[in-house]
Coordinates of C-alpha atoms in Angstrom, one line a residue:
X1 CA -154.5 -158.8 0.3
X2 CA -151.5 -160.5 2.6
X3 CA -148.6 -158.2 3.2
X4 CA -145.5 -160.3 3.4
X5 CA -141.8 -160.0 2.6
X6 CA -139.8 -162.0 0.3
X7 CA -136.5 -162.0 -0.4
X8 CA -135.8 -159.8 2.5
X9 CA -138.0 -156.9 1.1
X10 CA -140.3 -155.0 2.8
X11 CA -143.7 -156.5 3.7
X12 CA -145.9 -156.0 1.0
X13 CA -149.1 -157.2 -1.4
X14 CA -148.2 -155.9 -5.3
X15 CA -145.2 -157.4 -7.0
X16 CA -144.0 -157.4 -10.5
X17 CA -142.5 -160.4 -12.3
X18 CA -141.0 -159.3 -15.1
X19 CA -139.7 -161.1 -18.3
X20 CA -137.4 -158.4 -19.5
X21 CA -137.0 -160.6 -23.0
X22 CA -135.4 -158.3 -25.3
X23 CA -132.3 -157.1 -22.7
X24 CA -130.3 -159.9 -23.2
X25 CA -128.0 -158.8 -20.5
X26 CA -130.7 -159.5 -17.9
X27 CA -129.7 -157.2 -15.9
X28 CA -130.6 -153.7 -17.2
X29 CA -133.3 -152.6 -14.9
X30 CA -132.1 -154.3 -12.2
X31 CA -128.3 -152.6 -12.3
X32 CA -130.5 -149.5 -12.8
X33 CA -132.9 -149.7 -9.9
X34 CA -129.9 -150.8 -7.4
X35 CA -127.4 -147.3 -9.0
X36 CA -130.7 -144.9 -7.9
X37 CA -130.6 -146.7 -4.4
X38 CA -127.2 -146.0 -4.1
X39 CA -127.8 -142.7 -5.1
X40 CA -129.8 -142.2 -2.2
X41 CA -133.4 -142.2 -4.2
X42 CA -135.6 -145.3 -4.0
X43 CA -136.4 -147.1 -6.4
X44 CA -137.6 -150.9 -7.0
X45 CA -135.8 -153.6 -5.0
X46 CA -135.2 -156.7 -7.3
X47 CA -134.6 -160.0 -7.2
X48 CA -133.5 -162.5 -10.1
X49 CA -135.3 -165.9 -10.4
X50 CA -135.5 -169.0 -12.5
X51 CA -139.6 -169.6 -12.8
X52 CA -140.9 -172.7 -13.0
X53 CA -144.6 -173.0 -14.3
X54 CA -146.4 -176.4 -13.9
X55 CA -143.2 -178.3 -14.0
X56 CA -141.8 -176.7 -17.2
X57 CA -138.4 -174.0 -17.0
X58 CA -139.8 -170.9 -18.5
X59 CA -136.5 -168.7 -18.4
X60 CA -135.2 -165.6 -15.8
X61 CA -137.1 -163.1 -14.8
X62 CA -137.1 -159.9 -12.8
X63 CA -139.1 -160.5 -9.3
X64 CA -139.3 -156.9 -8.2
X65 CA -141.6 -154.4 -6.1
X66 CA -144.3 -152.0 -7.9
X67 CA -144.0 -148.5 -7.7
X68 CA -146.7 -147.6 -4.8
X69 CA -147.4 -145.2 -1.5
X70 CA -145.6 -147.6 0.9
X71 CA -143.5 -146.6 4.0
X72 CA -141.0 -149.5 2.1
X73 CA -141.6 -147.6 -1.2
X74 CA -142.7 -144.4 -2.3
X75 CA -142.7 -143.1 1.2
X76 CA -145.5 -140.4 0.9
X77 CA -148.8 -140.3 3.1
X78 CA -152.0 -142.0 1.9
X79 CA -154.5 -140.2 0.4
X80 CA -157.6 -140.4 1.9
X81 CA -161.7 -140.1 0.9
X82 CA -161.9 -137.3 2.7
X83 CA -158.9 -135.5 2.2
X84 CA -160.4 -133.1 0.2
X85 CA -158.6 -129.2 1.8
X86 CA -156.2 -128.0 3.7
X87 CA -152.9 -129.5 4.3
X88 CA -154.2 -133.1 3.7
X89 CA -155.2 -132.8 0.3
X90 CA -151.7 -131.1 -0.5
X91 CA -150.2 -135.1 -0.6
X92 CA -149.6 -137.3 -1.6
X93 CA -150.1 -138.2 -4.8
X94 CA -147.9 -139.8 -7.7
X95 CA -148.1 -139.0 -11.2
X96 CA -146.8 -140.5 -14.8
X97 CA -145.5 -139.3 -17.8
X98 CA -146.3 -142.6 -20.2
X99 CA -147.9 -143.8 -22.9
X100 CA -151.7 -143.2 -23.1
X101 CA -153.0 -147.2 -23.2
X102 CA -157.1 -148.9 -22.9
X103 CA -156.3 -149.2 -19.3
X104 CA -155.9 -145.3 -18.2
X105 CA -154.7 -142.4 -19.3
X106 CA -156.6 -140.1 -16.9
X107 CA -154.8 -136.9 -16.4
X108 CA -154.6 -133.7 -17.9
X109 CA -152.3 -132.1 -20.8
X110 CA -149.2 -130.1 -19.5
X111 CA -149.5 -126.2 -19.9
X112 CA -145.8 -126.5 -21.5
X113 CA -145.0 -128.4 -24.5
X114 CA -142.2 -130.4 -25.2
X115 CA -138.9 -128.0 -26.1
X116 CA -138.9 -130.4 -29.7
X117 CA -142.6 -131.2 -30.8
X118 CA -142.5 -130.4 -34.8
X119 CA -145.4 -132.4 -35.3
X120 CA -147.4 -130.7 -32.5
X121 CA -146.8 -133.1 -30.0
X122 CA -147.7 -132.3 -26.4
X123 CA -147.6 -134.1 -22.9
X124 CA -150.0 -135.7 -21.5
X125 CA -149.7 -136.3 -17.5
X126 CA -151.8 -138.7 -15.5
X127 CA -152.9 -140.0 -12.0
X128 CA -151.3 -143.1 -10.6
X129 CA -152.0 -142.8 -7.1
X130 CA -154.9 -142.0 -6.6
X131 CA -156.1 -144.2 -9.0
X132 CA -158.0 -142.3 -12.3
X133 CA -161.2 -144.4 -10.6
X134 CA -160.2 -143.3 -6.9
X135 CA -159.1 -139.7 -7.0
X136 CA -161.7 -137.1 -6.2
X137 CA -162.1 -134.1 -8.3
X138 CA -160.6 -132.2 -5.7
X139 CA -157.4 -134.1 -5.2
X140 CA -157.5 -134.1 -9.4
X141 CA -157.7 -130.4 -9.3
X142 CA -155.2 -129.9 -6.8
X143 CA -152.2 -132.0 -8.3
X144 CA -152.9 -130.5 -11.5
X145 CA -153.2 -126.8 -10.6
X146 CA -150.1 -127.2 -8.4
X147 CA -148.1 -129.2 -11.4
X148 CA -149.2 -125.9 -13.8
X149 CA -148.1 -123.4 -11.2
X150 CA -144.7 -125.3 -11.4
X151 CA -144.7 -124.9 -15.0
X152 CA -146.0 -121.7 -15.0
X153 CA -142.7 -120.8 -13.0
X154 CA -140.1 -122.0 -15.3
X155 CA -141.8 -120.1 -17.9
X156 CA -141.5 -117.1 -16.1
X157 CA -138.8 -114.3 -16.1
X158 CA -137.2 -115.3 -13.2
X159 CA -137.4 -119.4 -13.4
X160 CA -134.6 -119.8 -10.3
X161 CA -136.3 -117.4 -7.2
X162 CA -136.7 -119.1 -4.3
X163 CA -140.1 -117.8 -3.7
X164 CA -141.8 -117.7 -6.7
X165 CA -139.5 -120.1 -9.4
X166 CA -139.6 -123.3 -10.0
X167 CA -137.3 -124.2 -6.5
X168 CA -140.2 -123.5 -4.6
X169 CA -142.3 -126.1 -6.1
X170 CA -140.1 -128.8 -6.5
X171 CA -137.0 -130.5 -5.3
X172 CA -134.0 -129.5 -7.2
X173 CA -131.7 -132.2 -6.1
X174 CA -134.0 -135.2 -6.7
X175 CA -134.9 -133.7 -10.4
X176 CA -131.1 -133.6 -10.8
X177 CA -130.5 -137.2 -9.6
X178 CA -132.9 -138.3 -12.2
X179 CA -131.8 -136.9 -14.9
X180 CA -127.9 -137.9 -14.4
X181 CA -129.6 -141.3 -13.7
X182 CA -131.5 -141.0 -17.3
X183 CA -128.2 -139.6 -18.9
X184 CA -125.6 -142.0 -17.6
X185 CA -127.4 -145.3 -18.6
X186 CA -129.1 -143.1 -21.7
X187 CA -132.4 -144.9 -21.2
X188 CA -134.8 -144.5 -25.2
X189 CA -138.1 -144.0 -23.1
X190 CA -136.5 -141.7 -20.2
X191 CA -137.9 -138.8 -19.5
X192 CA -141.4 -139.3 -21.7
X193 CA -142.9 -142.7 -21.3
X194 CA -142.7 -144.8 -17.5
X195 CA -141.4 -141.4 -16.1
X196 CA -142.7 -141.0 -12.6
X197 CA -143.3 -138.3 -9.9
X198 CA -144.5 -137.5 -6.4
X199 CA -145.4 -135.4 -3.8
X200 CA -146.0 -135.3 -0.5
X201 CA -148.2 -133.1 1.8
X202 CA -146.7 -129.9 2.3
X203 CA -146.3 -130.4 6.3
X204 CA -143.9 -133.3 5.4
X205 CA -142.3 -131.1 3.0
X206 CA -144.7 -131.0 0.4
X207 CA -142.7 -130.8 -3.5
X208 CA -142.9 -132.7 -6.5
X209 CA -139.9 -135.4 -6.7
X210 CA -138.9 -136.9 -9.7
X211 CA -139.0 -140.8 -9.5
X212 CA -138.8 -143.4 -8.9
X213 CA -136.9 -144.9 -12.1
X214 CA -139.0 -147.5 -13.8
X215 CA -138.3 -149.2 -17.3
X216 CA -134.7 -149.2 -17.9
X217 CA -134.6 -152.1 -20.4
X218 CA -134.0 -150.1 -23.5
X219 CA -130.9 -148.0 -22.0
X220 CA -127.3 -148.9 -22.7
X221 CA -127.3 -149.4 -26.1
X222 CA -130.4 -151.5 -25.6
X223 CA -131.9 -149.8 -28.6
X224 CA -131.9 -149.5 -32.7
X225 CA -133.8 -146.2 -33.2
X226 CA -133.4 -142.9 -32.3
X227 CA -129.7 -142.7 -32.0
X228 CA -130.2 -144.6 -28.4
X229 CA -127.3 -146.9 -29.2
X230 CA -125.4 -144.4 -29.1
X231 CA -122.9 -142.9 -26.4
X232 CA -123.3 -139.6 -27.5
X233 CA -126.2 -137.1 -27.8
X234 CA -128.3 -136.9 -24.6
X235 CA -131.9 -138.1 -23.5
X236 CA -133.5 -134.7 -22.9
X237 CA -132.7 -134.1 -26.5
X238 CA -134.1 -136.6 -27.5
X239 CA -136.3 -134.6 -29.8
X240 CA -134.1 -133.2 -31.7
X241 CA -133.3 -136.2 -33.4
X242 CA -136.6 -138.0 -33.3
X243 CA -139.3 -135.5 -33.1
X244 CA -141.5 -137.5 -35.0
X245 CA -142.1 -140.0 -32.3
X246 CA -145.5 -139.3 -30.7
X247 CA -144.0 -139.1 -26.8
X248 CA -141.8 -136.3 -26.7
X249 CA -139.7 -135.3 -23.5
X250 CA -141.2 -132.8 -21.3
X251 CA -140.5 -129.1 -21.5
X252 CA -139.6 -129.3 -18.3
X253 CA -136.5 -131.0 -18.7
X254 CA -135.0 -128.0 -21.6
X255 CA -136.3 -124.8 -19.4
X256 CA -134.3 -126.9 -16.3
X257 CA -131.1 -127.0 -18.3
X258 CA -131.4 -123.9 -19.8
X259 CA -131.5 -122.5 -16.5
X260 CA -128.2 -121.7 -14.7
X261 CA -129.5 -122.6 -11.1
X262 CA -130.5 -126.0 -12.2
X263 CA -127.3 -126.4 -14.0
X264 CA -124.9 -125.7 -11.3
X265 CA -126.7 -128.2 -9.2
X266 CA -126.6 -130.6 -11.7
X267 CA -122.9 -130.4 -11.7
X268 CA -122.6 -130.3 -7.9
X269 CA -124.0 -133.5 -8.1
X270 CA -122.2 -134.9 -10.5
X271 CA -118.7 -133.8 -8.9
X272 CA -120.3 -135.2 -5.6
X273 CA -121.9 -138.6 -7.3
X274 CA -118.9 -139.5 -9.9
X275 CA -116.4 -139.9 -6.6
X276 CA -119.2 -142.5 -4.9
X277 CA -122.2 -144.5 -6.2
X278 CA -121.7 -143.5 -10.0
X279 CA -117.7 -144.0 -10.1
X280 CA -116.1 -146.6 -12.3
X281 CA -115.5 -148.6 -9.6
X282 CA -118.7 -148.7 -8.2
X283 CA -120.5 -149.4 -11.2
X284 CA -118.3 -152.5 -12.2
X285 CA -118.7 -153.9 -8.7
X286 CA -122.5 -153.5 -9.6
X287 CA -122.7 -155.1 -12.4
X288 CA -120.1 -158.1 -11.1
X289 CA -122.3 -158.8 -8.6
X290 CA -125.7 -159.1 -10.4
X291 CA -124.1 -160.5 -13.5
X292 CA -122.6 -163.4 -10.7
X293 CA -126.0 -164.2 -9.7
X294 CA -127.2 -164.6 -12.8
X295 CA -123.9 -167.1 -14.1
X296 CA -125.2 -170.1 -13.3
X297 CA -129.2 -169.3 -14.9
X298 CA -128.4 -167.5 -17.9
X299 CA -127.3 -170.5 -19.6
X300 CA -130.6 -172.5 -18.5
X301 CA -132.5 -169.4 -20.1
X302 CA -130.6 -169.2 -23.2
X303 CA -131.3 -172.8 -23.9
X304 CA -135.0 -172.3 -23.5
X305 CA -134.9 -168.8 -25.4
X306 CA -132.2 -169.2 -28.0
X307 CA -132.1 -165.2 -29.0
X308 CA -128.3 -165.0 -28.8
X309 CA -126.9 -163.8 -32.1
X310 CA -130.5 -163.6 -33.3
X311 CA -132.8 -159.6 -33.4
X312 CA -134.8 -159.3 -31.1
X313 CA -136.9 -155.4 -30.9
X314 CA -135.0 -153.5 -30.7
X315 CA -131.8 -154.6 -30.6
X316 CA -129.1 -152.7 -31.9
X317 CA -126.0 -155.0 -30.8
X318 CA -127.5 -158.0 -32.2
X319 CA -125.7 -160.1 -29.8
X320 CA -126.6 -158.1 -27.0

């Protein structure tokens, strides 16, 4: 593998090209992705291109980085063979909440069920990096005891203490950050499928993040199901209005805002956010400049991929 940069992002080997055929905007993950940064939390840097395969105009796509242990990305240390105690086996690792496909789906079941799961449902949390073929039964045993003493601390009487609670196991503000991010685009998957988190060793500070956001292309009305064209009702709820689906939302998410810690720092961030990177203003300038880029090549895709005015799953706004 070559490590290069292109399009002025950092030097790396895994990218994603992605077709993103049923947002018709094309420009949901991508206006996504750049509000986190602005945030202050990383998350993919993208790129719009027109692909050209063997001569032929094959429509817009995404160009955009994977979600990875990279100083340019997910900026946690590498876990190594033989980190198998002390400090270096305490990071870093990322983990998934997602659908369970042929290709993985090695991980372990969370101690706490989702909040809405009439059907039974539970959640099912699994190793991206390491790898389910590279991690060692160590590392696998460390990053799951550490996520269940997490949970094991919301479920206790005193969720909020600094000592024993859930804020000594993970950081508050960036589990904040993603859920406003979740809430304000309403993304149908967030919070139970392509949800991501990491950790670091615990020398470099050592708890569970939430992030980085990836798969933001049913959000924003993007969605005919499940009330997720809607601008009411929230994400973290999502259960409550379609808790027959099979991925439910963590339980996390409903201890979190049910506690009044969690809350106030919620709306901290929210006073502080609103003002800055998530204010009208800033979000319009957002989406003029991607939707600028993208003048000129939409038309060329259209033509190719004549879905305006026509369904495509799972529209809702059937133009849209």
């Amino acid at each position: 593998s070559i490590n290069v940069s292109l399009f002025g992002m950092p030097a790396e080997n895994d990218w994603v090209l992605s077709a993103g055929y049923n947002d018709k905007s094309l420009l949901r993950n991508a206006f996504t992705y750049a509000t986190s940064r602005a945030v202050g939390r990383y998350a993919p840097r993208t790129m719009h291109v027109d692909v050209i395969l063997n001569g032929a105009y094959i429509g817009v796509y995404t160009f955009c980085e994977k979600i990875k242990r990279d100083a340019g990305r997910v900026d946690i240390a590498t876990l190594q063979p033989v980190d198998i105690s002390g400090d270096e086996l305490t990071g870093g690792y990322i983990i998934k909440v997602d659908k369970v496909n042929g290709a993985g789906g090695d991980g372990w079941t969370s101690i706490l069920p989702p909040a809405f799961n009439p059907g039974g449902q539970d959640v099912h949390i699994q190793y991206e990096e390491p790898a389910p073929d590279e991690i060692l039964w160590q590392q696998a045993d460390y990053i799951e005891a550490y996520v269940d003493s997490f949970e094991t601390a919301l479920l206790s009487a005193n969720p909020a203490d600094t000592t024993t609670g859930y804020p000594h196991f993970i950081d508050v503000t960036s589990f904040a950050d993603h859920l406003l991010m979740t809430e304000l685009v309403k993304n149908g998957d967030g919070l139970r499928i392509s949800t991501f988190y990491y950790k670091d060793k615990n020398s470099n500070g050592g708890k569970l993040k939430a992030g980085p956001l990836w798969d933001y292309d049913i959000s924003m009305g993007n969605g005919n199901y499940c009330n997720i064209w809607r601008v009411d009702g929230w994400v973290h709820r999502f259960g409550e209005v379609c808790g027959g689906d099979g991925y439910q939302v963590s339980g996390w998410w409903e201890k979190l805002m049910n506690d009044v810690h969690f809350r106030h720092v919620l709306r901290c961030r929210w006073e502080e956010l609103k003002t800055g990177p998530l204010s009208l203003a800033a979000i319009n300038a957002r989406i003029d400049s991607l939707s600028g880029h993208l003048n000129e090549s939409q038309g060329f895709n259209f033509t190719v991929w004549p879905i305006l005015g026509a369904y495509v799953w799972p529209n809702h706004y059937i133009a849209a």
